[in-house]
CSV table of C-alpha atoms in Angstrom, one decimal:
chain,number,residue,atom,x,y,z
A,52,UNK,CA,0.0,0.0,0.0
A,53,UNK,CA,3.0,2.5,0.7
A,54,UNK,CA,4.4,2.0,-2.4
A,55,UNK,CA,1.2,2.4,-4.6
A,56,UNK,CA,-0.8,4.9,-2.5
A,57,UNK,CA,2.0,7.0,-0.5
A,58,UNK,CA,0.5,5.8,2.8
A,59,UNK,CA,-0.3,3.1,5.1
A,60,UNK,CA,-2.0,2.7,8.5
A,61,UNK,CA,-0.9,0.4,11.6
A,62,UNK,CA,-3.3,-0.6,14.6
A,63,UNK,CA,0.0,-0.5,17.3
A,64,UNK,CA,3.1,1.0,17.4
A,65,UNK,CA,4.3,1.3,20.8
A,66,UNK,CA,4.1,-1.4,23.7
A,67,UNK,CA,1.1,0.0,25.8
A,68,UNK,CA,3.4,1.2,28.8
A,69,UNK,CA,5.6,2.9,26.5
A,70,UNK,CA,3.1,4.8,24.4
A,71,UNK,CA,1.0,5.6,27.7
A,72,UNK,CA,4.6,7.3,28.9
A,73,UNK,CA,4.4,9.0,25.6
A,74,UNK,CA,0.6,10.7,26.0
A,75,UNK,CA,1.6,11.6,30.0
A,76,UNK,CA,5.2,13.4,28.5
A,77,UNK,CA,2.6,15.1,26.0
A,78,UNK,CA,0.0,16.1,28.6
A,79,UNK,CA,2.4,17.5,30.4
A,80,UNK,CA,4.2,19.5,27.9
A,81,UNK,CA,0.7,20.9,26.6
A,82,UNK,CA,0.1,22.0,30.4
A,83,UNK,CA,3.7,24.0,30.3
A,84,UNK,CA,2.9,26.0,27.0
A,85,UNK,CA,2.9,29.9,27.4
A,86,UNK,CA,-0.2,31.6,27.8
A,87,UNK,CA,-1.6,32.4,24.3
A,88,UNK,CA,0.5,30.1,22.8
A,89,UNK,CA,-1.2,27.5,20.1
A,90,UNK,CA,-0.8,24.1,20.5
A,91,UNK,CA,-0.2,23.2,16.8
A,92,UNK,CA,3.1,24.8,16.5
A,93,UNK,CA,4.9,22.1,19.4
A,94,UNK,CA,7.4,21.5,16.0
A,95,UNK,CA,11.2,20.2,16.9
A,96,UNK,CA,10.7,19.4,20.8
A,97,UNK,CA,12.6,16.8,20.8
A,98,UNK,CA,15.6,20.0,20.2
A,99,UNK,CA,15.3,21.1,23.3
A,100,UNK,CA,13.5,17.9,25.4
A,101,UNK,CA,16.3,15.1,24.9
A,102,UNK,CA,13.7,12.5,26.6
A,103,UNK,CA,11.6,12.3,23.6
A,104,UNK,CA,14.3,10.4,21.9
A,105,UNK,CA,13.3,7.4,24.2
A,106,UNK,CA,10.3,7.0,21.7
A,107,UNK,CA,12.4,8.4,18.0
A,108,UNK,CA,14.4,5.4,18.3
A,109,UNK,CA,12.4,3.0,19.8
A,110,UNK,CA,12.9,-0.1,18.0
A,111,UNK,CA,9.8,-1.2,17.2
A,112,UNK,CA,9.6,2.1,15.5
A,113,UNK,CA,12.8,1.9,13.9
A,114,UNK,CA,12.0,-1.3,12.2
A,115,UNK,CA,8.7,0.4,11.0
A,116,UNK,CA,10.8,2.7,9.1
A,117,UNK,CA,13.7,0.3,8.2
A,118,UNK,CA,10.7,-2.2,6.4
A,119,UNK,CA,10.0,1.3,4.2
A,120,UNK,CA,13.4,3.0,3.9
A,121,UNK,CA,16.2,0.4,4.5
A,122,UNK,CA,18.4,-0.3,7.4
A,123,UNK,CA,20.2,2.7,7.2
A,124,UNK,CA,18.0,5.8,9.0
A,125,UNK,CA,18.6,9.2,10.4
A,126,UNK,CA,16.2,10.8,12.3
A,127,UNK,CA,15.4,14.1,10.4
A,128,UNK,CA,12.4,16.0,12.9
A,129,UNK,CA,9.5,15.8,14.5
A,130,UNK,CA,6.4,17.3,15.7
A,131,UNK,CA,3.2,17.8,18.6
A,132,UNK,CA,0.6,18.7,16.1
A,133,UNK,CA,-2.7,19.0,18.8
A,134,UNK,CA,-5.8,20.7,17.4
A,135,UNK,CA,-8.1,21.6,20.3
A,136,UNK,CA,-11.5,21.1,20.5
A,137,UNK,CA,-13.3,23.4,19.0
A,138,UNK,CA,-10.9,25.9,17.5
A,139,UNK,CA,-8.4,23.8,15.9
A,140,UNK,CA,-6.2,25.0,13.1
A,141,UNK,CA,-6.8,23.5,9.5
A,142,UNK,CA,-3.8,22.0,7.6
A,143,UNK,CA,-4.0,23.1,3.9
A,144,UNK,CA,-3.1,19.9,0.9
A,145,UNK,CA,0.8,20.4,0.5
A,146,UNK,CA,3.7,18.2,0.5
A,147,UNK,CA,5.9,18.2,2.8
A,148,UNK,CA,9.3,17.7,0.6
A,149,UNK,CA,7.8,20.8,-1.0
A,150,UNK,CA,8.7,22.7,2.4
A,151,UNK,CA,11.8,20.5,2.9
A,152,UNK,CA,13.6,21.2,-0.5
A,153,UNK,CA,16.0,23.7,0.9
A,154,UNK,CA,17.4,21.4,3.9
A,155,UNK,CA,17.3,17.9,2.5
A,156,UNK,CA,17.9,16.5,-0.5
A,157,UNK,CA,16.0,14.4,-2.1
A,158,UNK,CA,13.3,15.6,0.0
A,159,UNK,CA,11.1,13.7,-1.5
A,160,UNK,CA,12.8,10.2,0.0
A,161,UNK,CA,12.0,11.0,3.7
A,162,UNK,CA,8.6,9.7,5.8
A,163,UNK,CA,6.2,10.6,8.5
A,164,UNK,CA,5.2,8.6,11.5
A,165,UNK,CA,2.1,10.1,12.9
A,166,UNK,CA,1.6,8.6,16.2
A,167,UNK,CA,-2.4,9.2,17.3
A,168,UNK,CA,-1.8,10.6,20.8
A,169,UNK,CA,-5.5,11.2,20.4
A,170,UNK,CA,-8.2,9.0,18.2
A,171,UNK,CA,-8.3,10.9,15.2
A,172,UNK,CA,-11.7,11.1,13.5
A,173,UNK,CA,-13.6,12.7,10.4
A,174,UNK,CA,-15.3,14.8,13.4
A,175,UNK,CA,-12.2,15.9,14.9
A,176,UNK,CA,-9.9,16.8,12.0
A,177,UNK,CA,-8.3,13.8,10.9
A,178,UNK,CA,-5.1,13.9,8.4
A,179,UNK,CA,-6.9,13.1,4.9
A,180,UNK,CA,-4.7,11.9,1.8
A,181,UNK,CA,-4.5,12.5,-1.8
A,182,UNK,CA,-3.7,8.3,-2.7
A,183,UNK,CA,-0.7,8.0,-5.6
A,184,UNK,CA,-0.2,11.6,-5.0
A,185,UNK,CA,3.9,10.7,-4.1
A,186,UNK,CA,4.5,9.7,-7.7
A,187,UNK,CA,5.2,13.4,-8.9
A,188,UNK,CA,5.6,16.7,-7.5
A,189,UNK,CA,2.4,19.3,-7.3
A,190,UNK,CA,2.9,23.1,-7.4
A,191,UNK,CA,2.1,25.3,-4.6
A,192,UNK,CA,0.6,28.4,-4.6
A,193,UNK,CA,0.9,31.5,-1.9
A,194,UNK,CA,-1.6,32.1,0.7
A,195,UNK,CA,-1.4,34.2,3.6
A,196,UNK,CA,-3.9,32.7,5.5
A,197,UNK,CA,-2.7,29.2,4.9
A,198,UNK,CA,-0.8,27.4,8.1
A,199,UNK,CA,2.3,27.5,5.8
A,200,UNK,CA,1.3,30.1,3.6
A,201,UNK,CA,1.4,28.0,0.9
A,202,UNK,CA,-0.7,25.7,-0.1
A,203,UNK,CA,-1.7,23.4,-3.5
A,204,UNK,CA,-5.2,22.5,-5.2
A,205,UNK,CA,-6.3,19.0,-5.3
A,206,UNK,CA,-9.4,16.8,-5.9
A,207,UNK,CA,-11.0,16.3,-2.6
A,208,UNK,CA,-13.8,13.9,-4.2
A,209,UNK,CA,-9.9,11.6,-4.4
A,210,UNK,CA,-9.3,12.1,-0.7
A,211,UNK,CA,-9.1,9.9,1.6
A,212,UNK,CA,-9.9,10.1,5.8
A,213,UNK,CA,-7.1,8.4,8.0
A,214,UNK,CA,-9.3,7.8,10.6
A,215,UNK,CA,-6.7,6.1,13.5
A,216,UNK,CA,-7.7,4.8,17.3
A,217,UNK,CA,-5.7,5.8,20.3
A,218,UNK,CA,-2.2,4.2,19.6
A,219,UNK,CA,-2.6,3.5,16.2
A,220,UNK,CA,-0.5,5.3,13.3
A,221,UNK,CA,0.0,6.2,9.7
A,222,UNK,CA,3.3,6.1,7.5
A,223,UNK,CA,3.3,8.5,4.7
A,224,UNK,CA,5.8,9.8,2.3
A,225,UNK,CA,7.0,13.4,2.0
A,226,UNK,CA,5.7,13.4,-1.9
A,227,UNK,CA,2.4,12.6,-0.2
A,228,UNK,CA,-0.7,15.2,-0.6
A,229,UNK,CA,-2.3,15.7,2.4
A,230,UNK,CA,-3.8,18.0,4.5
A,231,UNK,CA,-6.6,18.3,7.8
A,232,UNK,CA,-9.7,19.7,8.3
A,233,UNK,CA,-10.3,22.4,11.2
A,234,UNK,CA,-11.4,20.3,14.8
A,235,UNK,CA,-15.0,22.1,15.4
A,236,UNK,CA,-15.6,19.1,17.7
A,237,UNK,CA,-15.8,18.8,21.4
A,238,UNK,CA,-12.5,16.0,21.3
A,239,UNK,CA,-8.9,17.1,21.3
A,240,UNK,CA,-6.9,15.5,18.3
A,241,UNK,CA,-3.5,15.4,18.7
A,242,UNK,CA,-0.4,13.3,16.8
A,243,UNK,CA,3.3,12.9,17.2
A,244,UNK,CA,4.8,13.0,14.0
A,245,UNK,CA,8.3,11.4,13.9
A,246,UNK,CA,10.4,12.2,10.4
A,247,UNK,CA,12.8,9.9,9.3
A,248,UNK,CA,15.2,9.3,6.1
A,249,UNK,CA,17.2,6.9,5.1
A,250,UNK,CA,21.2,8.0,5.0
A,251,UNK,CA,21.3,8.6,1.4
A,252,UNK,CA,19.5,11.8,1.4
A,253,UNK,CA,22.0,14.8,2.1
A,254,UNK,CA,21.3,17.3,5.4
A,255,UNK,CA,22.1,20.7,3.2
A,256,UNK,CA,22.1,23.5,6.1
A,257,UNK,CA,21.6,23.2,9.9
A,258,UNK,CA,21.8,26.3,12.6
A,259,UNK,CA,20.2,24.9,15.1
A,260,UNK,CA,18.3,22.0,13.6
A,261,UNK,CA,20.0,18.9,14.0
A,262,UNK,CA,19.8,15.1,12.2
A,263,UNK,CA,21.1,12.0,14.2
A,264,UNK,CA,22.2,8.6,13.1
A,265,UNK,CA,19.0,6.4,14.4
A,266,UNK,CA,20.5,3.0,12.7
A,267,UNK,CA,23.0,1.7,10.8
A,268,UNK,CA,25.3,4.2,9.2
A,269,UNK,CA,25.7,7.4,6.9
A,270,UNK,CA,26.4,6.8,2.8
A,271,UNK,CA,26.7,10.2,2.3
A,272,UNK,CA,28.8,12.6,4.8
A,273,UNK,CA,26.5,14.2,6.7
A,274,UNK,CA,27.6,15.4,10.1
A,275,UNK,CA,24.8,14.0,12.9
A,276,UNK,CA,24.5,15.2,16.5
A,277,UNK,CA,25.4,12.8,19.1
A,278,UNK,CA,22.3,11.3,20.5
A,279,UNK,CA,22.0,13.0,24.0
């Protein structure tokens, strides 16, 4: 299915104990955010939290990404992405290599883990996918209203609800279209998304963004942060 639609889904990915740490370390990260401060913007914590990496290279994850990308994996970013009930941000169609051009290369040859912290539901603003949209790239067009301000037009009679349970997860490629609706719901929906390449692809500029060697080794000299 990843190879012909761009996605797939998974009912587990975490042992229960270790994906239960995983919501509490959320919960209580949501609970420190600044007053004012949106909750879909939690992007790189794992920057300035080391103890997230005890779930980025878990190996049950790891061997998620090494059945889609090969032994060889760094560990590229990653990302709370919590809509709260009732006001919760909208994601326009894009794809993420489009947004990833300029600091890895081919973007295009990384994946997303997203992790459902929260069941994620048609009501509550579920990811939704374009399937077969990773075979080529799409244009983008500006929009200042956008949550990247840019965006790109698509089909939505083609798209496709990832509707996941607590626990569960999808796998999809940074070619993939996709996008969310706004959460007008009474439920939270929140996701970790975990962004992984394999070592082929080249790390073109850091300042304080950082890759690290998750497993196996590097084919093409880029310099990884020691794993803290």
């Amino acid at each position: 299915m990843f190879q012909t639609d761009g996605y797939e889904t998974h009912d587990r990915l975490l042992t229960s104990a270790k994906f239960e740490a995983l919501a509490s370390f959320f919960e209580r990260k949501l609970a420190a955010l600044p007053a004012g401060e949106r909750p879909e913007h939690m992007d790189v914590p794992h920057l300035t939290d080391p103890a997230l990496f005890e779930w980025l290279l878990d190996a049950d994850v790891l061997d998620l990404v090494e059945s889609l990308i090969g032994p060889d994996i760094a560990l590229f970013s990653s990302h709370f992405i919590c809509k709260p009930a009732g006001d919760g941000k909208p994601v326009p169609w894009h794809q993420d290599a489009h947004f990833w051009r300029d600091t890895i290369s081919p973007a295009g040859d990384a994946i997303t883990v997203w992790l459902a912290i929260d069941p994620s539901t048609t009501e509550n603003g579920c990811l939704r996918v374009i399937p077969g949209s990773h075979l080529a790239p799409v244009e983008h067009q500006g929009n200042a209203d956008s949550f990247f301000n840019q965006e790109t037009s698509v089909d939505e009679s083609r798209a496709v609800d990832v509707e996941l349970e607590r626990g569960a997860c999808s796998v999809h490629s940074a070619m993939l279209v996709h996008g969310s609706p706004p959460n007008r719901s009474s439920l939270r929906r929140c996701g970790y998304t975990m962004r992984y390449m394999p070592t082929t692809v080249r790390f073109l500029k850091g300042g304080s963004h950082k890759i690290y060697l998750a497993r196996g080794r590097d084919h093409v000299g880029n310099t990884y942060a020691p794993v803290p």
